[in-house]
Amino acid sequence: MASVTFDRATRIYPGSEHPAVDKLDLQIQDGEFLVLVGPSGCGKSTSLRMLAGLEECSEGRILIGDRDVTRLQPKDRDIAMVFQNYALYPHMSVAENMAFALKIAGVAKDERDKRVRDAAKLLDLEPYLDRKPKALSGGQRQRVAMGRAIVREPRVFLMDEPLSNLDAKLRVSTRTQIASLQRRLGITTVYVTHDQVEAMTMGDRVAVLKDGVLQQCDTPRHLYDRPNNVFVAGFIGSPAMNIRDFPLTQNGAMVGDTEIPLHREAVAMAGREGNTVTVGFRPEDVDLAGDGQPGVPVEVDVIEELGSDAFLYGHLPGANPLEDSPIIARIDPRSTIKRGDTVHLAIRPHHVHAFSPTSGERLPDA
Amino acid sequence: MTWLRSTGWRHLIGLATLVFALFPILFVISASLNPSGTLVGSNSLFSQLTLANYRNLLDDPMHPYAKWFLNTMVIGGLTAVGTVFLGACAAYAFSRFRFRGRRTGLLTLLLVQMFPQLLAYVAIFLLLLSLKDVFPVLGLGSRLGLVMVYLGGALGVNTYLMYGFFNTVPREIDESAKIDGASHAQIFFGIILRLVAPILAVIGLLSFVATINEFVIASVVLVDPDKQTLAVGMYQFVSQQFSEHWGVFAAGAFLGAVPVVLLFQFLQRYIVGGLTAGAVKG
């Protein structure tokens, strides 16, 4: 168990000028579950592979505990990794797969067997110890890959999208299992995923990356409530936050024919850059306005029924629904709104996020 | 009638192919058991049976068949093992490491294969001739020298074949083993070689058979009758005009074929698909 520190770690692939990971600065506490999340090509896997030692650091340092591991071989870093496609050794049985690292490390056979049995018990793999990987289902293989990491008792766990090859239902249950297993073992874990739901549900903290640059690293709650910029705001949350530019007024932004009040300083800062401001609001921070109440008129294109919730997808009158991104609102699943209706949406003023229209950075709201 | 048209004709073609493949073998066996010593004399298969040809084959001091046989096995075995090992090492490096000249190296291997080997015979002869003065163990007339020539000649195409097969083994297995603490050698011998066993068996078999059949280089390099291989030695049975011992030749050919068949039977079990099944989610 140990903390992990990325100190301006940079990776530039040979033949490319743009860094895959650009001056990543990240402190991961001892025992913490940190999730790296971002769209594909954002450098999250590269960051993990740099920590594993499978990818060189072009610049900067990586520390595990107090030890600088930047130039160390993977085997000297005391880490264990779970790969997206599991990478089991196909010619070895489950038990041999799990014991492989211990065998190389020269651990005595009794101790090896004991640790493999303990891990197998933890992961419900005991009946399969003598099987070869090809005789296992996808979920069992995934657990073997986890078990192989657990028996090592490493200082840091690295997981590279370990759930993306499972079917949707198994993914949800395994998600909880991994998170609770990690809390029980208390081993520092760095977890890579492109799925923001996984990131939000599993991580103590979530680091959002884009184009190799760290956008924000915070607790899931904070990330959701106070995104640092437009990218984080749009990436975290499903369905995504409604984000678009609206004309700036004296006290806020003009959305449709309604004025949404913004913080004074935010208005002033946006005013220095132009006469628009980027406003974001989450689908659940919208109410249907009753008759006579002010609201943004929206023409309904689609109603998405999820059972517990329903989401309304619509567009502002006069906008082309095929070109513009839709306005999304959460509504009562038992409401009678139909396609083609026009509804008036009231946006809850305290849940509005304002961003600079030029830089995309969050504007002050308090 | 419908049966014949839909399935039956396949059986007929199969039978014809079987006859086509088996007849020469039967003819050689028959000729080896025929005392007349001519090929025409054994046209009626198995009309006369005697082991005289086999006896002559084994106690002719001028033509030491047993020694040729042993030489062939040793040279063939060494070449097969050497080719597999060297080819696998080279293919692993080409497949897994990224180094300057990797692409050029692969292209060169392919390009060199385009030249007919015939062009090299004179060069090989001259090279071994001068090597003999400096380093007799590898020079002209040495069996080890011949093995070295074979190894060099076979490396190109075999490396390329293996390179393709190595690429089908997921890189994550290497990385996983690396994180588990395995050294390059442990990964190569303990994991990768086990997963590419089919191509190793194929390359080993092909190179063994090719070495046993090889005549031109062997006849150029090996002069001393005691050191010759089967192909070179047995040629003498039928090369002198008016004294062609086809019966003895057939006996020798039949015996020489036995180890190849045995080796194939042994290696066949490794030539299977799906060894990497279960390694990664497919």
Tab-separated table of C-alpha atoms in Angstrom, chain A:
chain	number	residue	atom	x	y	z
A	1	MET	CA	0.000	0.000	0.000
A	2	ALA	CA	1.294	3.378	-0.955
A	3	SER	CA	0.463	6.713	-2.429
A	4	VAL	CA	1.086	7.411	-6.094
A	5	THR	CA	2.341	10.686	-7.506
A	6	PHE	CA	2.482	11.827	-11.104
A	7	ASP	CA	4.880	14.750	-11.244
A	8	ARG	CA	4.525	16.551	-14.570
A	9	ALA	CA	4.633	13.143	-16.262
A	10	THR	CA	4.636	13.473	-20.031
A	11	ARG	CA	4.579	10.892	-22.787
A	12	ILE	CA	5.320	11.777	-26.379
A	13	TYR	CA	5.079	8.852	-28.793
A	14	PRO	CA	7.931	8.656	-31.271
A	15	GLY	CA	6.989	10.277	-34.553
A	16	SER	CA	4.289	12.413	-33.002
A	17	GLU	CA	4.653	15.992	-31.858
A	18	HIS	CA	1.564	16.175	-29.730
A	19	PRO	CA	2.048	14.564	-26.315
A	20	ALA	CA	-0.309	11.663	-25.518
A	21	VAL	CA	-0.088	12.659	-21.865
A	22	ASP	CA	0.824	16.269	-21.162
A	23	LYS	CA	2.420	17.239	-17.818
A	24	LEU	CA	0.097	15.129	-15.725
A	25	ASP	CA	0.132	16.235	-12.084
A	26	LEU	CA	-1.801	13.907	-9.835
A	27	GLN	CA	-1.576	12.866	-6.198
A	28	ILE	CA	-3.266	9.614	-5.233
A	29	GLN	CA	-3.607	8.933	-1.518
A	30	ASP	CA	-2.755	5.658	0.174
A	31	GLY	CA	-5.732	3.293	-0.178
A	32	GLU	CA	-7.611	5.564	-2.523
A	33	PHE	CA	-9.680	4.395	-5.493
A	34	LEU	CA	-8.900	6.834	-8.276
A	35	VAL	CA	-10.639	6.597	-11.633
A	36	LEU	CA	-9.107	8.019	-14.809
A	37	VAL	CA	-11.864	8.780	-17.255
A	38	GLY	CA	-12.122	10.424	-20.635
A	39	PRO	CA	-13.066	9.820	-24.251
A	40	SER	CA	-10.941	7.438	-26.326
A	41	GLY	CA	-7.532	8.840	-27.176
A	42	CYS	CA	-7.470	11.120	-24.151
A	43	GLY	CA	-4.341	9.491	-22.710
A	44	LYS	CA	-5.910	7.675	-19.781
A	45	SER	CA	-4.577	4.249	-20.747
A	46	THR	CA	-1.197	5.735	-21.549
A	47	SER	CA	-1.062	7.308	-18.083
A	48	LEU	CA	-1.823	3.933	-16.519
A	49	ARG	CA	0.758	2.174	-18.671
A	50	MET	CA	3.320	4.788	-17.657
A	51	LEU	CA	2.592	3.999	-14.045
A	52	ALA	CA	2.905	0.290	-14.850
A	53	GLY	CA	6.236	0.841	-16.600
A	54	LEU	CA	4.980	-0.466	-19.934
A	55	GLU	CA	5.331	2.986	-21.421
A	56	GLU	CA	8.291	5.288	-20.917
A	57	CYS	CA	8.039	8.698	-19.320
A	58	SER	CA	9.335	11.256	-21.807
A	59	GLU	CA	9.517	13.898	-19.082
A	60	GLY	CA	8.584	14.241	-15.446
A	61	ARG	CA	8.554	11.658	-12.679
A	62	ILE	CA	6.312	8.998	-11.243
A	63	LEU	CA	6.527	8.071	-7.573
A	64	ILE	CA	5.054	5.128	-5.718
A	65	GLY	CA	5.211	5.899	-2.031
A	66	ASP	CA	8.403	7.922	-1.675
A	67	ARG	CA	10.234	5.912	-4.288
A	68	ASP	CA	10.935	7.340	-7.734
A	69	VAL	CA	9.961	4.537	-10.124
A	70	THR	CA	10.249	6.504	-13.357
A	71	ARG	CA	13.133	4.431	-14.662
A	72	LEU	CA	12.308	1.118	-12.961
A	73	GLN	CA	11.216	-2.045	-14.765
A	74	PRO	CA	7.560	-3.067	-14.238
A	75	LYS	CA	8.594	-6.008	-12.061
A	76	ASP	CA	10.463	-3.753	-9.657
A	77	ARG	CA	7.524	-1.429	-9.072
A	78	ASP	CA	5.438	-3.825	-6.975
A	79	ILE	CA	2.232	-3.305	-8.914
A	80	ALA	CA	-0.395	-5.625	-10.355
A	81	MET	CA	-2.432	-4.924	-13.438
A	82	VAL	CA	-5.767	-6.161	-14.777
A	83	PHE	CA	-5.992	-5.842	-18.549
A	84	GLN	CA	-9.051	-5.022	-20.589
A	85	ASN	CA	-8.878	-8.361	-22.380
A	86	TYR	CA	-7.606	-10.156	-19.247
A	87	ALA	CA	-4.405	-11.499	-20.889
A	88	LEU	CA	-4.504	-14.825	-19.048
A	89	TYR	CA	-1.857	-17.426	-19.827
A	90	PRO	CA	-3.870	-19.860	-21.941
A	91	HIS	CA	-1.661	-22.898	-21.344
A	92	MET	CA	-1.858	-22.653	-17.560
A	93	SER	CA	-4.725	-23.597	-15.274
A	94	VAL	CA	-6.518	-20.972	-13.223
A	95	ALA	CA	-4.413	-21.842	-10.159
A	96	GLU	CA	-1.175	-21.655	-12.157
A	97	ASN	CA	-2.249	-18.379	-13.685
A	98	MET	CA	-2.785	-16.896	-10.254
A	99	ALA	CA	0.403	-18.365	-8.813
A	100	PHE	CA	2.643	-17.368	-11.729
A	101	ALA	CA	3.909	-14.118	-10.266
A	102	LEU	CA	4.536	-15.715	-6.849
A	103	LYS	CA	6.391	-18.586	-8.494
A	104	ILE	CA	8.701	-16.178	-10.284
A	105	ALA	CA	9.199	-14.244	-7.073
A	106	GLY	CA	10.337	-17.499	-5.451
A	107	VAL	CA	7.555	-17.828	-2.889
A	108	ALA	CA	7.433	-21.308	-1.307
A	109	LYS	CA	4.840	-23.726	-2.663
A	110	ASP	CA	2.764	-23.980	0.545
A	111	GLU	CA	2.513	-20.221	0.859
A	112	ARG	CA	1.673	-19.954	-2.841
A	113	ASP	CA	-1.134	-22.495	-2.608
A	114	LYS	CA	-2.533	-20.817	0.452
A	115	ARG	CA	-2.648	-17.397	-1.133
A	116	VAL	CA	-4.178	-18.732	-4.338
A	117	ARG	CA	-6.849	-20.557	-2.323
A	118	ASP	CA	-7.622	-17.436	-0.291
A	119	ALA	CA	-7.978	-15.320	-3.407
A	120	ALA	CA	-10.081	-17.988	-5.105
A	121	LYS	CA	-12.390	-18.070	-2.099
A	122	LEU	CA	-12.742	-14.303	-2.194
A	123	LEU	CA	-13.683	-14.390	-5.863
A	124	ASP	CA	-15.804	-17.582	-5.920
A	125	LEU	CA	-13.276	-19.290	-8.145
A	126	GLU	CA	-12.615	-22.375	-6.021
A	127	PRO	CA	-14.433	-24.878	-8.290
A	128	TYR	CA	-12.488	-23.690	-11.325
A	129	LEU	CA	-8.902	-23.785	-10.058
A	130	ASP	CA	-7.940	-26.696	-12.310
A	131	ARG	CA	-9.590	-25.389	-15.442
A	132	LYS	CA	-7.880	-23.723	-18.353
A	133	PRO	CA	-8.972	-20.161	-19.223
A	134	LYS	CA	-10.674	-21.265	-22.410
A	135	ALA	CA	-13.139	-23.367	-20.384
A	136	LEU	CA	-14.309	-20.319	-18.430
A	137	SER	CA	-16.987	-17.760	-19.167
A	138	GLY	CA	-16.154	-14.113	-19.700
A	139	GLY	CA	-17.070	-13.150	-16.143
A	140	GLN	CA	-14.995	-15.975	-14.668
A	141	ARG	CA	-11.992	-14.985	-16.773
A	142	GLN	CA	-12.383	-11.465	-15.530
A	143	ARG	CA	-12.329	-12.750	-11.943
A	144	VAL	CA	-9.215	-14.825	-12.646
A	145	ALA	CA	-7.535	-11.676	-13.916
A	146	MET	CA	-8.558	-9.956	-10.672
A	147	GLY	CA	-7.352	-12.919	-8.634
A	148	ARG	CA	-3.996	-12.843	-10.356
A	149	ALA	CA	-3.628	-9.255	-9.173
A	150	ILE	CA	-4.884	-9.943	-5.643
A	151	VAL	CA	-2.527	-12.825	-4.797
A	152	ARG	CA	0.395	-10.534	-5.466
A	153	GLU	CA	-0.613	-8.268	-2.565
A	154	PRO	CA	0.900	-5.361	-4.473
A	155	ARG	CA	1.259	-1.770	-3.357
A	156	VAL	CA	-0.890	-0.510	-6.231
A	157	PHE	CA	-3.599	-2.089	-8.382
A	158	LEU	CA	-3.871	-0.920	-11.962
A	159	MET	CA	-7.037	-1.696	-13.884
A	160	ASP	CA	-7.410	-0.930	-17.559
A	161	GLU	CA	-11.114	-1.009	-18.434
A	162	PRO	CA	-11.564	-4.405	-16.808
A	163	LEU	CA	-15.330	-4.405	-17.264
A	164	SER	CA	-15.677	-3.347	-20.877
A	165	ASN	CA	-15.777	-6.921	-22.176
A	166	LEU	CA	-18.616	-8.025	-19.905
A	167	ASP	CA	-22.278	-7.854	-20.794
A	168	ALA	CA	-24.297	-4.975	-19.386
A	169	LYS	CA	-25.846	-6.794	-16.434
A	170	LEU	CA	-22.662	-8.497	-15.288
A	171	ARG	CA	-20.836	-5.203	-15.602
A	172	VAL	CA	-23.110	-3.550	-13.072
A	173	SER	CA	-22.747	-6.334	-10.497
A	174	THR	CA	-18.980	-6.698	-11.020
A	175	ARG	CA	-18.646	-2.950	-10.652
A	176	THR	CA	-19.979	-3.094	-7.127
A	177	GLN	CA	-17.903	-6.188	-6.325
A	178	ILE	CA	-14.654	-4.565	-7.422
A	179	ALA	CA	-15.399	-1.392	-5.503
A	180	SER	CA	-16.228	-3.242	-2.285
A	181	LEU	CA	-13.265	-5.599	-2.733
A	182	GLN	CA	-10.962	-2.625	-3.065
A	183	ARG	CA	-12.335	-0.995	0.084
A	184	ARG	CA	-11.870	-4.286	1.951
A	185	LEU	CA	-8.295	-4.832	0.777
A	186	GLY	CA	-7.459	-1.149	1.120
A	187	ILE	CA	-4.962	-1.228	-1.723
A	188	THR	CA	-4.398	1.960	-3.699
A	189	THR	CA	-6.123	1.506	-7.035
A	190	VAL	CA	-5.925	3.360	-10.314
A	191	TYR	CA	-8.791	2.453	-12.589
A	192	VAL	CA	-9.165	3.467	-16.222
A	193	THR	CA	-12.516	3.627	-17.951
A	194	HIS	CA	-14.286	5.526	-20.698
A	195	ASP	CA	-17.631	4.985	-19.003
A	196	GLN	CA	-18.531	7.953	-16.826
A	197	VAL	CA	-21.140	5.913	-14.916
A	198	GLU	CA	-18.408	3.477	-13.847
A	199	ALA	CA	-16.209	6.411	-12.912
A	200	MET	CA	-18.891	8.082	-10.808
A	201	THR	CA	-20.016	4.924	-9.013
A	202	MET	CA	-16.626	3.416	-8.217
A	203	GLY	CA	-14.129	6.165	-7.591
A	204	ASP	CA	-13.273	7.970	-4.385
A	205	ARG	CA	-12.029	10.598	-6.750
A	206	VAL	CA	-12.341	10.880	-10.519
A	207	ALA	CA	-9.786	12.458	-12.828
A	208	VAL	CA	-11.150	13.626	-16.173
A	209	LEU	CA	-8.666	13.768	-19.039
A	210	LYS	CA	-8.966	15.206	-22.506
A	211	ASP	CA	-6.295	15.240	-25.220
A	212	GLY	CA	-3.679	14.215	-22.667
A	213	VAL	CA	-4.460	17.101	-20.328
A	214	LEU	CA	-5.999	16.698	-16.879
A	215	GLN	CA	-9.241	18.702	-16.791
A	216	GLN	CA	-10.371	18.158	-13.227
A	217	CYS	CA	-9.753	15.709	-10.411
A	218	ASP	CA	-12.357	15.644	-7.702
A	219	THR	CA	-14.933	13.579	-5.847
A	220	PRO	CA	-17.818	12.363	-8.042
A	221	ARG	CA	-20.254	14.669	-6.219
A	222	HIS	CA	-18.130	17.744	-6.705
A	223	LEU	CA	-17.377	16.872	-10.317
A	224	TYR	CA	-21.084	16.626	-11.006
A	225	ASP	CA	-22.106	19.751	-9.114
A	226	ARG	CA	-19.251	22.073	-9.968
A	227	PRO	CA	-17.575	21.080	-13.242
A	228	ASN	CA	-14.477	23.171	-13.968
A	229	ASN	CA	-15.160	23.662	-17.639
A	230	VAL	CA	-17.525	22.923	-20.477
A	231	PHE	CA	-15.833	19.620	-21.317
A	232	VAL	CA	-16.198	18.150	-17.832
A	233	ALA	CA	-19.745	19.461	-17.621
A	234	GLY	CA	-20.691	17.724	-20.837
A	235	PHE	CA	-18.762	14.521	-20.162
A	236	ILE	CA	-19.979	13.741	-16.665
A	237	GLY	CA	-23.662	12.905	-16.350
A	238	SER	CA	-26.025	10.927	-18.507
A	239	PRO	CA	-27.963	12.230	-20.342
A	240	ALA	CA	-25.485	15.033	-20.798
A	241	MET	CA	-25.909	18.535	-19.476
A	242	ASN	CA	-27.640	21.015	-21.782
A	243	ILE	CA	-24.904	23.440	-22.811
A	244	ARG	CA	-25.199	26.264	-25.285
A	245	ASP	CA	-24.492	29.952	-25.804
A	246	PHE	CA	-27.189	32.471	-24.949
A	247	PRO	CA	-27.279	36.275	-25.263
A	248	LEU	CA	-25.996	38.111	-22.220
A	249	THR	CA	-28.321	40.515	-20.379
A	250	GLN	CA	-27.831	42.922	-17.533
A	251	ASN	CA	-28.329	40.311	-14.841
A	252	GLY	CA	-27.866	37.003	-16.586
A	253	ALA	CA	-28.628	35.171	-19.809
A	254	MET	CA	-31.604	35.279	-22.101
A	255	VAL	CA	-32.842	31.735	-22.624
A	256	GLY	CA	-35.715	31.815	-25.081
A	257	ASP	CA	-37.783	34.680	-23.740
A	258	THR	CA	-36.852	34.127	-20.109
A	259	GLU	CA	-33.986	35.724	-18.278
A	260	ILE	CA	-31.909	33.366	-16.150
A	261	PRO	CA	-30.126	35.274	-13.403
A	262	LEU	CA	-26.369	34.696	-13.100
A	263	HIS	CA	-23.839	35.848	-10.518
A	264	ARG	CA	-22.779	39.428	-10.914
A	265	GLU	CA	-19.142	38.613	-11.403
A	266	ALA	CA	-19.966	35.973	-14.006
A	267	VAL	CA	-21.950	38.504	-16.007
A	268	ALA	CA	-19.117	40.992	-15.752
A	269	MET	CA	-16.492	38.483	-16.884
A	270	ALA	CA	-18.582	37.237	-19.802
A	271	GLY	CA	-19.370	40.820	-20.727
A	272	ARG	CA	-15.666	41.570	-21.145
A	273	GLU	CA	-15.394	38.773	-23.724
A	274	GLY	CA	-18.489	39.473	-25.817
A	275	ASN	CA	-22.208	39.570	-25.599
A	276	THR	CA	-22.942	35.886	-25.076
A	277	VAL	CA	-22.416	33.474	-22.230
A	278	THR	CA	-22.292	29.673	-22.209
A	279	VAL	CA	-24.989	28.310	-19.930
A	280	GLY	CA	-25.383	24.726	-18.796
A	281	PHE	CA	-28.167	23.048	-16.869
A	282	ARG	CA	-28.719	19.384	-16.124
A	283	PRO	CA	-31.849	17.605	-17.397
A	284	GLU	CA	-33.033	17.045	-13.834
A	285	ASP	CA	-32.738	20.743	-12.925
A	286	VAL	CA	-35.659	21.621	-15.132
A	287	ASP	CA	-39.347	21.799	-14.197
A	288	LEU	CA	-42.371	21.958	-16.422
A	289	ALA	CA	-43.792	25.447	-16.048
A	290	GLY	CA	-47.480	25.627	-15.341
A	291	ASP	CA	-49.906	27.848	-17.214
A	292	GLY	CA	-49.069	31.524	-16.997
A	293	GLN	CA	-45.670	30.909	-15.407
A	294	PRO	CA	-42.560	32.046	-17.293
A	295	GLY	CA	-40.642	29.315	-19.044
A	296	VAL	CA	-38.545	28.455	-22.078
A	297	PRO	CA	-40.741	27.124	-24.880
A	298	VAL	CA	-39.476	23.831	-26.273
A	299	GLU	CA	-40.931	21.705	-29.085
A	300	VAL	CA	-40.834	18.035	-28.164
A	301	ASP	CA	-39.031	15.703	-30.611
A	302	VAL	CA	-38.713	12.472	-28.638
A	303	ILE	CA	-39.791	11.138	-25.257
A	304	GLU	CA	-37.387	8.485	-23.923
A	305	GLU	CA	-39.035	6.168	-21.408
A	306	LEU	CA	-36.705	4.541	-18.879
A	307	GLY	CA	-39.372	3.298	-16.485
A	308	SER	CA	-38.299	5.203	-13.398
A	309	ASP	CA	-37.645	8.352	-15.404
A	310	ALA	CA	-38.513	9.797	-18.737
A	311	PHE	CA	-36.398	12.194	-20.725
A	312	LEU	CA	-37.757	14.776	-23.067
A	313	TYR	CA	-35.676	15.696	-26.101
A	314	GLY	CA	-36.730	18.887	-27.814
A	315	HIS	CA	-35.563	22.046	-29.552
A	316	LEU	CA	-36.187	25.756	-29.222
A	317	PRO	CA	-38.816	27.095	-31.622
A	318	GLY	CA	-37.180	28.084	-34.869
A	319	ALA	CA	-34.112	25.878	-34.352
A	320	ASN	CA	-33.444	22.952	-36.660
A	321	PRO	CA	-33.730	19.768	-34.540
A	322	LEU	CA	-31.356	17.883	-36.858
A	323	GLU	CA	-28.547	20.405	-36.634
A	324	ASP	CA	-28.708	21.701	-33.091
A	325	SER	CA	-28.017	19.485	-30.131
A	326	PRO	CA	-31.311	18.797	-28.368
A	327	ILE	CA	-32.483	20.286	-25.099
A	328	ILE	CA	-32.985	17.445	-22.644
A	329	ALA	CA	-35.228	17.528	-19.602
A	330	ARG	CA	-36.193	14.892	-17.063
A	331	ILE	CA	-39.947	14.661	-16.732
A	332	ASP	CA	-42.443	12.573	-14.845
A	333	PRO	CA	-42.619	9.211	-16.647
A	334	ARG	CA	-46.401	9.242	-16.294
A	335	SER	CA	-46.878	12.638	-17.898
A	336	THR	CA	-49.013	12.874	-21.026
A	337	ILE	CA	-46.663	14.983	-23.099
A	338	LYS	CA	-46.438	13.753	-26.676
A	339	ARG	CA	-44.165	14.281	-29.616
A	340	GLY	CA	-44.922	17.582	-31.340
A	341	ASP	CA	-46.240	19.286	-28.216
A	342	THR	CA	-44.761	22.568	-27.061
A	343	VAL	CA	-43.891	22.676	-23.371
A	344	HIS	CA	-42.527	25.464	-21.221
A	345	LEU	CA	-39.472	24.585	-19.150
A	346	ALA	CA	-38.545	26.459	-15.995
A	347	ILE	CA	-34.842	26.156	-15.205
A	348	ARG	CA	-33.985	26.087	-11.503
A	349	PRO	CA	-31.837	29.198	-11.148
A	350	HIS	CA	-29.488	27.865	-8.460
A	351	HIS	CA	-28.505	24.890	-10.554
A	352	VAL	CA	-27.314	26.780	-13.572
A	353	HIS	CA	-23.658	26.576	-14.586
A	354	ALA	CA	-22.108	29.494	-16.419
A	355	PHE	CA	-18.972	29.153	-18.526
A	356	SER	CA	-16.869	31.561	-20.477
A	357	PRO	CA	-17.921	31.383	-24.150
A	358	THR	CA	-14.301	31.706	-25.309
A	359	SER	CA	-12.219	29.601	-22.938
A	360	GLY	CA	-14.968	27.274	-21.675
A	361	GLU	CA	-13.792	27.800	-18.089
A	362	ARG	CA	-16.315	27.979	-15.267
A	363	LEU	CA	-17.413	31.479	-14.288
A	364	PRO	CA	-17.778	32.369	-10.613
A	365	ASP	CA	-21.169	31.675	-9.069
A	366	ALA	CA	-20.625	32.486	-5.412
